[in-house]
PDB file of C-alpha atoms in Angstrom:
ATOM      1  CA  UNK A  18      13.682   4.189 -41.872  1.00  0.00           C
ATOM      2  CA  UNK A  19      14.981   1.289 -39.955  1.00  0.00           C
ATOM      3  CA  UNK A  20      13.941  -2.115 -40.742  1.00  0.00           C
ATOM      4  CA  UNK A  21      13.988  -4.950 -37.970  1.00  0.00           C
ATOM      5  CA  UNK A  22      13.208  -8.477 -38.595  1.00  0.00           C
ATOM      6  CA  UNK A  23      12.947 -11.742 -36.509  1.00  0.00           C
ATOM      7  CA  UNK A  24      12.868 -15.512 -36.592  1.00  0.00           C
ATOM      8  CA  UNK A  25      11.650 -17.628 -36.097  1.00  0.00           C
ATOM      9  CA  UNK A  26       8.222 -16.610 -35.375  1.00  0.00           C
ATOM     10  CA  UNK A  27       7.576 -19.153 -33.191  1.00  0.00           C
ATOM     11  CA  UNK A  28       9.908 -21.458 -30.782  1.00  0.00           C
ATOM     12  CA  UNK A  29       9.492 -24.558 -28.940  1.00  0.00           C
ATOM     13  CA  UNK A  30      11.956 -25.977 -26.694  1.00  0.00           C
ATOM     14  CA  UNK A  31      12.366 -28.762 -23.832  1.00  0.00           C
ATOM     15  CA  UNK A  32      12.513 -27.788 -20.269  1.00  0.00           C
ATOM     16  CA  UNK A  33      16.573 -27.122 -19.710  1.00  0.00           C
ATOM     17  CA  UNK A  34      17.423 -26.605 -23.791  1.00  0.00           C
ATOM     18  CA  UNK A  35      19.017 -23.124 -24.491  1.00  0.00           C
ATOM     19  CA  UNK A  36      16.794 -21.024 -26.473  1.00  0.00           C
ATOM     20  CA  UNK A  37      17.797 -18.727 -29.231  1.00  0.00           C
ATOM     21  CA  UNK A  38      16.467 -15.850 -31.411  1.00  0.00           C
ATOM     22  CA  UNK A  39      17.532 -14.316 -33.899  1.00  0.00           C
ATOM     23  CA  UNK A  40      17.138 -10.384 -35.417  1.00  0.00           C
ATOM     24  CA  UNK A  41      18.622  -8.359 -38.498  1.00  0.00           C
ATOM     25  CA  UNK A  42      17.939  -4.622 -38.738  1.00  0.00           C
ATOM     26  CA  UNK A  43      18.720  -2.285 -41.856  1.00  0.00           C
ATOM     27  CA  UNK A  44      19.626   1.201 -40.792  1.00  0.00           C
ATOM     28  CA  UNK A  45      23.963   0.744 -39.842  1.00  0.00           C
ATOM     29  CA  UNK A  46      23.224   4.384 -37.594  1.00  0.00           C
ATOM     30  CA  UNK A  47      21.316   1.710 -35.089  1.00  0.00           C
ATOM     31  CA  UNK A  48      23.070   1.558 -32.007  1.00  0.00           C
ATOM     32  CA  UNK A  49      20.907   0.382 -28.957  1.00  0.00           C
ATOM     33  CA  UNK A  50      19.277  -3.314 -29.178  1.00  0.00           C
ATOM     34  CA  UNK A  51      16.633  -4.203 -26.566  1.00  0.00           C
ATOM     35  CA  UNK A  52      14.838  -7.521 -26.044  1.00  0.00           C
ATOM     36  CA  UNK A  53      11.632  -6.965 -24.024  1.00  0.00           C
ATOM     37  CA  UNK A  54       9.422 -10.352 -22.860  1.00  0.00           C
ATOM     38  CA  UNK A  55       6.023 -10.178 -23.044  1.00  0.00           C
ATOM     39  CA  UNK A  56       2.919 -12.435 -21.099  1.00  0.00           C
ATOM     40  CA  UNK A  57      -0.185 -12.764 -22.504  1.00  0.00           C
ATOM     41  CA  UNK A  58      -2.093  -9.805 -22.570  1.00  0.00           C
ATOM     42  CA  UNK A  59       0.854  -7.491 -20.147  1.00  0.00           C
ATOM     43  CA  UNK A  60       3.610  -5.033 -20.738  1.00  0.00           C
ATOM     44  CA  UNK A  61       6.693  -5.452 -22.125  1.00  0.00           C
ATOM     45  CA  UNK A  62       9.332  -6.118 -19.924  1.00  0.00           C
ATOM     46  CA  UNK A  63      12.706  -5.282 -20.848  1.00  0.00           C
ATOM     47  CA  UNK A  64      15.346  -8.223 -19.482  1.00  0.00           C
ATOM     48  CA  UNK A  65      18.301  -7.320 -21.652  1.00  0.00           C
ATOM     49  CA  UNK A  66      19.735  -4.442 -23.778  1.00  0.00           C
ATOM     50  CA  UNK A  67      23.253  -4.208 -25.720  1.00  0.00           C
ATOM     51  CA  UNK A  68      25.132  -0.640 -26.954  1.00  0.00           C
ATOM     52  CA  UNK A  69      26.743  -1.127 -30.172  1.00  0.00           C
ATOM     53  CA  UNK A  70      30.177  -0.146 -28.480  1.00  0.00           C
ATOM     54  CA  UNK A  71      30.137  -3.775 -26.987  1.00  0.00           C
ATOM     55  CA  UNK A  72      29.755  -7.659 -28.847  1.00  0.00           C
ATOM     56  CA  UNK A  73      27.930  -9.272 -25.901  1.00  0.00           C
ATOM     57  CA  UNK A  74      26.436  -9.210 -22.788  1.00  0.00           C
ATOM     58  CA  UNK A  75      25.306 -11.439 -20.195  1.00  0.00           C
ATOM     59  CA  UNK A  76      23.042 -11.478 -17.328  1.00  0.00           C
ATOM     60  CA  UNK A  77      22.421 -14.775 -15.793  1.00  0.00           C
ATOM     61  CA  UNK A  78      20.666 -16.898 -17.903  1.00  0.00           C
ATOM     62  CA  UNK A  79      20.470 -14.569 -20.505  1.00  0.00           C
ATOM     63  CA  UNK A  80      22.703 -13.283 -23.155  1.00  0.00           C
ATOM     64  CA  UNK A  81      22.890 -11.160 -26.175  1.00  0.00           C
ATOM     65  CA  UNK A  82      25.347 -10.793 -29.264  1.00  0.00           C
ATOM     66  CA  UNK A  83      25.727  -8.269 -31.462  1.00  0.00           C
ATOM     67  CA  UNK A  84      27.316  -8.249 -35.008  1.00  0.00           C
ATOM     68  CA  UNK A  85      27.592  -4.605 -36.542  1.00  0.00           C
ATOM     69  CA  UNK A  86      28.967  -5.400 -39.729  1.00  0.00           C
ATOM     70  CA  UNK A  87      26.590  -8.655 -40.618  1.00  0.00           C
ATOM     71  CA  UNK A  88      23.461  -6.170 -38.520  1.00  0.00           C
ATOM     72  CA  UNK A  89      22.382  -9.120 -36.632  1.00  0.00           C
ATOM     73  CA  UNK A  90      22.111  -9.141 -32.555  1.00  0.00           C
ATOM     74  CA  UNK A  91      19.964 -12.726 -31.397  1.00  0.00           C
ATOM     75  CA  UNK A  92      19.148 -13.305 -27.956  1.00  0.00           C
ATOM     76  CA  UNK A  93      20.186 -16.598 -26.194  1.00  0.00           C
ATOM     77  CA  UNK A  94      18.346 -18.262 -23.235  1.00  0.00           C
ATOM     78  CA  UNK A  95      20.079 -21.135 -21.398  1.00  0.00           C
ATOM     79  CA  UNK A  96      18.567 -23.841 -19.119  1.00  0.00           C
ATOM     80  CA  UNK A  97      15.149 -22.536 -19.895  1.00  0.00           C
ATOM     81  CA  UNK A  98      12.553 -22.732 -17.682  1.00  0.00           C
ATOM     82  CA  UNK A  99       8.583 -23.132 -18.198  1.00  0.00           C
ATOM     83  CA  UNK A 100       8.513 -19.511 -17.178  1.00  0.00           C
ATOM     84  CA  UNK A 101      10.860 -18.457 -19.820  1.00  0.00           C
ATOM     85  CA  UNK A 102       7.585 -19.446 -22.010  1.00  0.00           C
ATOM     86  CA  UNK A 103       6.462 -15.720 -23.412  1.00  0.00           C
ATOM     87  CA  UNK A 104       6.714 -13.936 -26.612  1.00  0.00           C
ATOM     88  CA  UNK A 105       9.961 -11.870 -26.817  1.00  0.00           C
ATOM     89  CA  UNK A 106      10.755  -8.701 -29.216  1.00  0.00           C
ATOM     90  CA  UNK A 107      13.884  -7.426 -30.301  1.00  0.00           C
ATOM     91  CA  UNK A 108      13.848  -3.445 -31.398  1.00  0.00           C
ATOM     92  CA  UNK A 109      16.266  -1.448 -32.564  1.00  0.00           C
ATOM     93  CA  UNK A 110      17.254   2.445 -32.209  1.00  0.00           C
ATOM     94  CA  UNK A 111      19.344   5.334 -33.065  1.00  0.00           C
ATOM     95  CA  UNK A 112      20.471   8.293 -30.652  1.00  0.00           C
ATOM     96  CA  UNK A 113      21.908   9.944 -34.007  1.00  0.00           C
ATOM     97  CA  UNK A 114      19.196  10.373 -35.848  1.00  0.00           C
ATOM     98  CA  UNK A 115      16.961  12.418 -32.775  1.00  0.00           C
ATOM     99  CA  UNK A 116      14.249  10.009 -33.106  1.00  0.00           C
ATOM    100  CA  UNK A 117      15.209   7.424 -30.346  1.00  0.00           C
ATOM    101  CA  UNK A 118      11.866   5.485 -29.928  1.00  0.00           C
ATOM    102  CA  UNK A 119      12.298   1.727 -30.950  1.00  0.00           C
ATOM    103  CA  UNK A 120      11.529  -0.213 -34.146  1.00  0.00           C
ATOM    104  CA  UNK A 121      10.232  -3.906 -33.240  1.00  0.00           C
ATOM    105  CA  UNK A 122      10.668  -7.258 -34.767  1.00  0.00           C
ATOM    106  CA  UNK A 123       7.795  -9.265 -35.005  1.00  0.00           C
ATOM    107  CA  UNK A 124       8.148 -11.109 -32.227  1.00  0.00           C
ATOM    108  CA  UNK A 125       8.770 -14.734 -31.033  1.00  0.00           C
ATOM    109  CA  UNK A 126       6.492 -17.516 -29.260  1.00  0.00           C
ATOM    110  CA  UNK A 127       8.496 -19.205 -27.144  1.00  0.00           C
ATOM    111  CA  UNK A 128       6.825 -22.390 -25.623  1.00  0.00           C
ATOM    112  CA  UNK A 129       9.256 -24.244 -22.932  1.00  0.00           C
ATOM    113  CA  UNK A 130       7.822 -27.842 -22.534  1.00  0.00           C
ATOM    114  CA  UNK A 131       8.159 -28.994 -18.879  1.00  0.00           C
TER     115      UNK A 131
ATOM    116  CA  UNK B  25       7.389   0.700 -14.792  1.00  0.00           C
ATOM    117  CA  UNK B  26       5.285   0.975 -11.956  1.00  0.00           C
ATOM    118  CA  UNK B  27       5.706   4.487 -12.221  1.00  0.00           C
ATOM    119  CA  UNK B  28       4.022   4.628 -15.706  1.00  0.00           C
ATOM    120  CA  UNK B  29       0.103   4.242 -15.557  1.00  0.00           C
ATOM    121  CA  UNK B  30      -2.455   3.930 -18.553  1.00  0.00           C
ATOM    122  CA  UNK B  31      -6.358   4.072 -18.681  1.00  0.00           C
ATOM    123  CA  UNK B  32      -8.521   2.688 -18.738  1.00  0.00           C
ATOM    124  CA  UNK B  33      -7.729  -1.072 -19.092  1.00  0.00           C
ATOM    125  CA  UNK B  34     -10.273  -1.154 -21.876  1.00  0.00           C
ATOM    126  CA  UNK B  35     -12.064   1.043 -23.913  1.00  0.00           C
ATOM    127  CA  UNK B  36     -15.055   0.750 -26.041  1.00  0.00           C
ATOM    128  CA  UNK B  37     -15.617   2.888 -29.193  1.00  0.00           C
ATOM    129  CA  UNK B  38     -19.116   3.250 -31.312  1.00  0.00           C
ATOM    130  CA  UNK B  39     -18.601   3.930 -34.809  1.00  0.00           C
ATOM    131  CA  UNK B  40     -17.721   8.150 -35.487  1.00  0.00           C
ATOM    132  CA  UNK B  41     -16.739   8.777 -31.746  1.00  0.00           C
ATOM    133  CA  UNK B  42     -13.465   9.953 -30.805  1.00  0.00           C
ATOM    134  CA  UNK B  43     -11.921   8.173 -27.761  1.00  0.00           C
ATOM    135  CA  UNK B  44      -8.948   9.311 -25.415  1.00  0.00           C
ATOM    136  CA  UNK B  45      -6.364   7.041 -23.746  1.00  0.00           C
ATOM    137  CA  UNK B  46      -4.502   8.804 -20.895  1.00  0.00           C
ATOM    138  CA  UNK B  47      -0.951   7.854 -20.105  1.00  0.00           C
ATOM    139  CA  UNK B  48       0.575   9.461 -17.251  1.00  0.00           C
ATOM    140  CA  UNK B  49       4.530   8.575 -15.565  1.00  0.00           C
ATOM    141  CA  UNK B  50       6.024  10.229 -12.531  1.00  0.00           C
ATOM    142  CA  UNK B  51       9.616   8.947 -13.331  1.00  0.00           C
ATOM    143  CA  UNK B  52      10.433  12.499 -14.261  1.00  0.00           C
ATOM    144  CA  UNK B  53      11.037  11.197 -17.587  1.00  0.00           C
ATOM    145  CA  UNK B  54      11.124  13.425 -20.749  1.00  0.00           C
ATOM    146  CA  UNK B  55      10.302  11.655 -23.946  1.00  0.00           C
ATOM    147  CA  UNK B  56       7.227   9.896 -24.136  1.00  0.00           C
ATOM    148  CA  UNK B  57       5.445   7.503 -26.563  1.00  0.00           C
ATOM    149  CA  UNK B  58       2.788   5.736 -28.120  1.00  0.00           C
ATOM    150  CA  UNK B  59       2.680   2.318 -29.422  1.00  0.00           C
ATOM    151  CA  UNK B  60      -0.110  -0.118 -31.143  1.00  0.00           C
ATOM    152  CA  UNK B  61       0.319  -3.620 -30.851  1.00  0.00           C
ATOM    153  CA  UNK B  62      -2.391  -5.788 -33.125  1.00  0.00           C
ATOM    154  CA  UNK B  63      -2.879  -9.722 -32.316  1.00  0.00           C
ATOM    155  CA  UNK B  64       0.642 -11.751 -33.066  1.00  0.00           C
ATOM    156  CA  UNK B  65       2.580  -8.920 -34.361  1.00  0.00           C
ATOM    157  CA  UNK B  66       5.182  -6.179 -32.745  1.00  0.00           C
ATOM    158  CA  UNK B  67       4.875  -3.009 -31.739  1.00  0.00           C
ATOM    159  CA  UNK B  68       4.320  -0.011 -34.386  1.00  0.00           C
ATOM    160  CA  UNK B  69       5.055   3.704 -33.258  1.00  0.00           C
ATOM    161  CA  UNK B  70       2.563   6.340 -33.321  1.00  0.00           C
ATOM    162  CA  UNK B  71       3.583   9.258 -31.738  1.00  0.00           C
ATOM    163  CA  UNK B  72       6.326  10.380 -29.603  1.00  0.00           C
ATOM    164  CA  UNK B  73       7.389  13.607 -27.730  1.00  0.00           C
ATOM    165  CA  UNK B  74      10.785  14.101 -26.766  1.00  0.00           C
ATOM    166  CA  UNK B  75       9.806  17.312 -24.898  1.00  0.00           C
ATOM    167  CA  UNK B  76       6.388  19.212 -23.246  1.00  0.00           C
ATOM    168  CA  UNK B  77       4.690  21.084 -26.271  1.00  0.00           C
ATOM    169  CA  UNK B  78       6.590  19.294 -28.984  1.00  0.00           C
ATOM    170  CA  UNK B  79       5.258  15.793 -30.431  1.00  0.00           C
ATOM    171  CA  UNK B  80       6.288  13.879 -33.838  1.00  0.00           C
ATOM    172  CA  UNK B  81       4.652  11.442 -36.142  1.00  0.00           C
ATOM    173  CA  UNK B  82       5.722   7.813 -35.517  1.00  0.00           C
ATOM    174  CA  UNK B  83       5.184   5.437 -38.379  1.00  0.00           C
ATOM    175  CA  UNK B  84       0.952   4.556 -38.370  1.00  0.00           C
ATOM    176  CA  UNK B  85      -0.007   8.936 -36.969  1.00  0.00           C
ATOM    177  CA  UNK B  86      -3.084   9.135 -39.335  1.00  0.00           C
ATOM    178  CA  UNK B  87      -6.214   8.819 -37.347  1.00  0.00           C
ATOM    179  CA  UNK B  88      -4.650   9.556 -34.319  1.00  0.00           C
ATOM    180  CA  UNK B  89      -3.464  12.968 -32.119  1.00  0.00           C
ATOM    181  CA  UNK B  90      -1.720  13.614 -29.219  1.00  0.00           C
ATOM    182  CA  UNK B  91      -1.048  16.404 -26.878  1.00  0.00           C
ATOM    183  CA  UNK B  92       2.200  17.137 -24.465  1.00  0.00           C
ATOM    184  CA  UNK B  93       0.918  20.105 -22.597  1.00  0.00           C
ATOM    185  CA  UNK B  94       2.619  18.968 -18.633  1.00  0.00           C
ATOM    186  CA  UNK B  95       5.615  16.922 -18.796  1.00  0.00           C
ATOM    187  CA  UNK B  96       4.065  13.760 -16.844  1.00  0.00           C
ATOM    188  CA  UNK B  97       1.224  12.999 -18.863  1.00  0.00           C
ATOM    189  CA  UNK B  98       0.803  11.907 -23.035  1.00  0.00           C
ATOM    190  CA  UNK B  99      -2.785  11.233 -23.991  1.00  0.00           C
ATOM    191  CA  UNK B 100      -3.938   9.749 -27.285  1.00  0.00           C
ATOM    192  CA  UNK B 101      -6.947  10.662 -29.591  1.00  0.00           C
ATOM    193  CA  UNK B 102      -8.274   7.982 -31.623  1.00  0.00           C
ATOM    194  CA  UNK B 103     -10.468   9.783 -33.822  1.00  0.00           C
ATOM    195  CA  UNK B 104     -13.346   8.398 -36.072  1.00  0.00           C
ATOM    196  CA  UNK B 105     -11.103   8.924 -38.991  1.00  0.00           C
ATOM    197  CA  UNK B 106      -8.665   5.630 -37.443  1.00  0.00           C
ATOM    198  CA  UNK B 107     -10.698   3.006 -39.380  1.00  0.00           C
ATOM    199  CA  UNK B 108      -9.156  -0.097 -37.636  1.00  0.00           C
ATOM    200  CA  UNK B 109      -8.722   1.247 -34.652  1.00  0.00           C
ATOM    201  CA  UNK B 110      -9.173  -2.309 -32.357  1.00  0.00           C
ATOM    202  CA  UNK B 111      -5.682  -3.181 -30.768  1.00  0.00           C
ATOM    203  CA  UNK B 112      -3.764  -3.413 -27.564  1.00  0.00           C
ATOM    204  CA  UNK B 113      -2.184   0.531 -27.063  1.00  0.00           C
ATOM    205  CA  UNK B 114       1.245   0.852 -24.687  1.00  0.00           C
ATOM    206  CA  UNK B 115       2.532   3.972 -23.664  1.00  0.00           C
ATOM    207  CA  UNK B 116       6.403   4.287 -22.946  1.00  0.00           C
ATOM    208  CA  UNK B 117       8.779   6.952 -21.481  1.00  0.00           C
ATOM    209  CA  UNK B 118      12.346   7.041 -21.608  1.00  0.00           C
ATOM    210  CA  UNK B 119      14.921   9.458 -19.277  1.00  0.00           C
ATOM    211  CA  UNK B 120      16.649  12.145 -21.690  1.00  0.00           C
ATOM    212  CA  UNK B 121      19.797  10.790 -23.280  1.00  0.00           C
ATOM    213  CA  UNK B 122      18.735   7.452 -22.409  1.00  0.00           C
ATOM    214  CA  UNK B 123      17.679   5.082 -24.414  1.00  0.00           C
ATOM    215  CA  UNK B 124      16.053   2.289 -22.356  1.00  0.00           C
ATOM    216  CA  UNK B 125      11.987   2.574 -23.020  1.00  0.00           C
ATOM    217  CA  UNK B 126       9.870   1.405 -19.767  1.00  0.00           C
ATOM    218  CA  UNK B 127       5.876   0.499 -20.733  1.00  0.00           C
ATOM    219  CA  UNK B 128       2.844   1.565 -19.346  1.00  0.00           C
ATOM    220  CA  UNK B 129      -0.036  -2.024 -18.669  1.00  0.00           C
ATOM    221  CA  UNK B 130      -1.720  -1.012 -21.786  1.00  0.00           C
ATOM    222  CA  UNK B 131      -5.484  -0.380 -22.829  1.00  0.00           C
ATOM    223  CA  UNK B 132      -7.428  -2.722 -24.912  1.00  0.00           C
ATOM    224  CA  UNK B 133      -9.443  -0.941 -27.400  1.00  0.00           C
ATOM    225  CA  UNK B 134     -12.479  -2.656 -28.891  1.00  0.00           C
ATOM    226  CA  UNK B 135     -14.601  -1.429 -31.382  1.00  0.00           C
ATOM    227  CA  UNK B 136     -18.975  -1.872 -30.731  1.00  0.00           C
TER     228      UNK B 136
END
């Protein structure tokens, strides 16, 4: 089954420092990458997802790139913001296989010092 | 994911007893799922049901069950057999054909 791993575990950064995070995965029939944010003690929040039919994506501050062939996607965070602080997951999923539901990486504590 | 609503927001559990978690969505969305999420880690799969009356084991199934009898609703059995059954449980649905997983708030379960 598919394998997803992510570093660093934890992050800390200085108010307006890009942020970024990093996550392999093992099975090459992956082909949707989420990144979900979580609070302490909430839901999951998705902010950002990338199809493997495209490198990168962008939505405001946020951006993701994807590299099939090395099976690496991170997630980068520019001018970060004290409410950027949260733990964020990357996950990984197939359509071809039937399974769909998402394998997670461990996740990442990101701390933005004001 | 306002339209995806667990409870209760916690749940206590006495040695032997079975507990349920209910999970209900009214996105009218077809695949379901279950998740458990233990202190400073990710999220592990459970169960998932891509369908009403059809469910499949996710990666940590034993000492749990589910049911997918009505389209809208997913609820989870942790039975006495789940040994270490204290953790944070999310429920997710997805749209068929879609990918993109929204999460329920969660239930904290805690063991007496």
């Amino acid at each position: 089954g598919e394998n997803v791993e992510q570093h660093p575990s934890t992050l800390s950064v200085q108010e307006g420092d890009s942020a970024v995070i990093k996550c392999t995965y093992s099975d090459s029939a992956s082909n949707y990458f989420p990144w979900y944010k979580q609070e302490l003690g909430k839901r999951p929040q998705l902010i950002i997802d990338i199809r493997s039919n495209v490198g990168e994506k962008k939505d405001q501050r946020i951006a993701v790139t994807l590299n099939k062939t090395a099976k690496h996607f991170s997630l980068h965070i520019t001018e970060t913001q004290p409410e950027d602080s949260a733990v964020y997951f990357c996950a990984a999923s197939s359509s071809s296989t039937g399974r769909r539901a998402l394998t997670f990486g461990s996740g990442t504590r990101l701390q933005v010092q004001p | 994911d306002g339209g995806i609503t667990q409870s209760p927001k916690y749940l206590f559990r006495k040695e032997g007893q079975n507990v349920t978690l209910s999970c209900e969505q009214n996105l009218n969305h077809d695949a379901m799922y279950w998740y458990r999420q233990d202190p400073g880690q990710g999220l592990r799969l459970i169960y998932y049901s891509q369908i009403v009356n059809d469910f499949q084991k996710g990666d940590i199934a034993e000492g749990y069950s589910v049911s997918r009898e009505k389209k809208e609703s997913f609820p989870l059995t942790v039975t006495s057999a789940q040994k270490n059954p204290t953790a944070f449980y999310l429920c997710a649905s997805s749209d068929m054909g879609r990918e993109t997983q929204y999460f329920g708030p969660g239930t904290r379960l805690l063991v007496l």
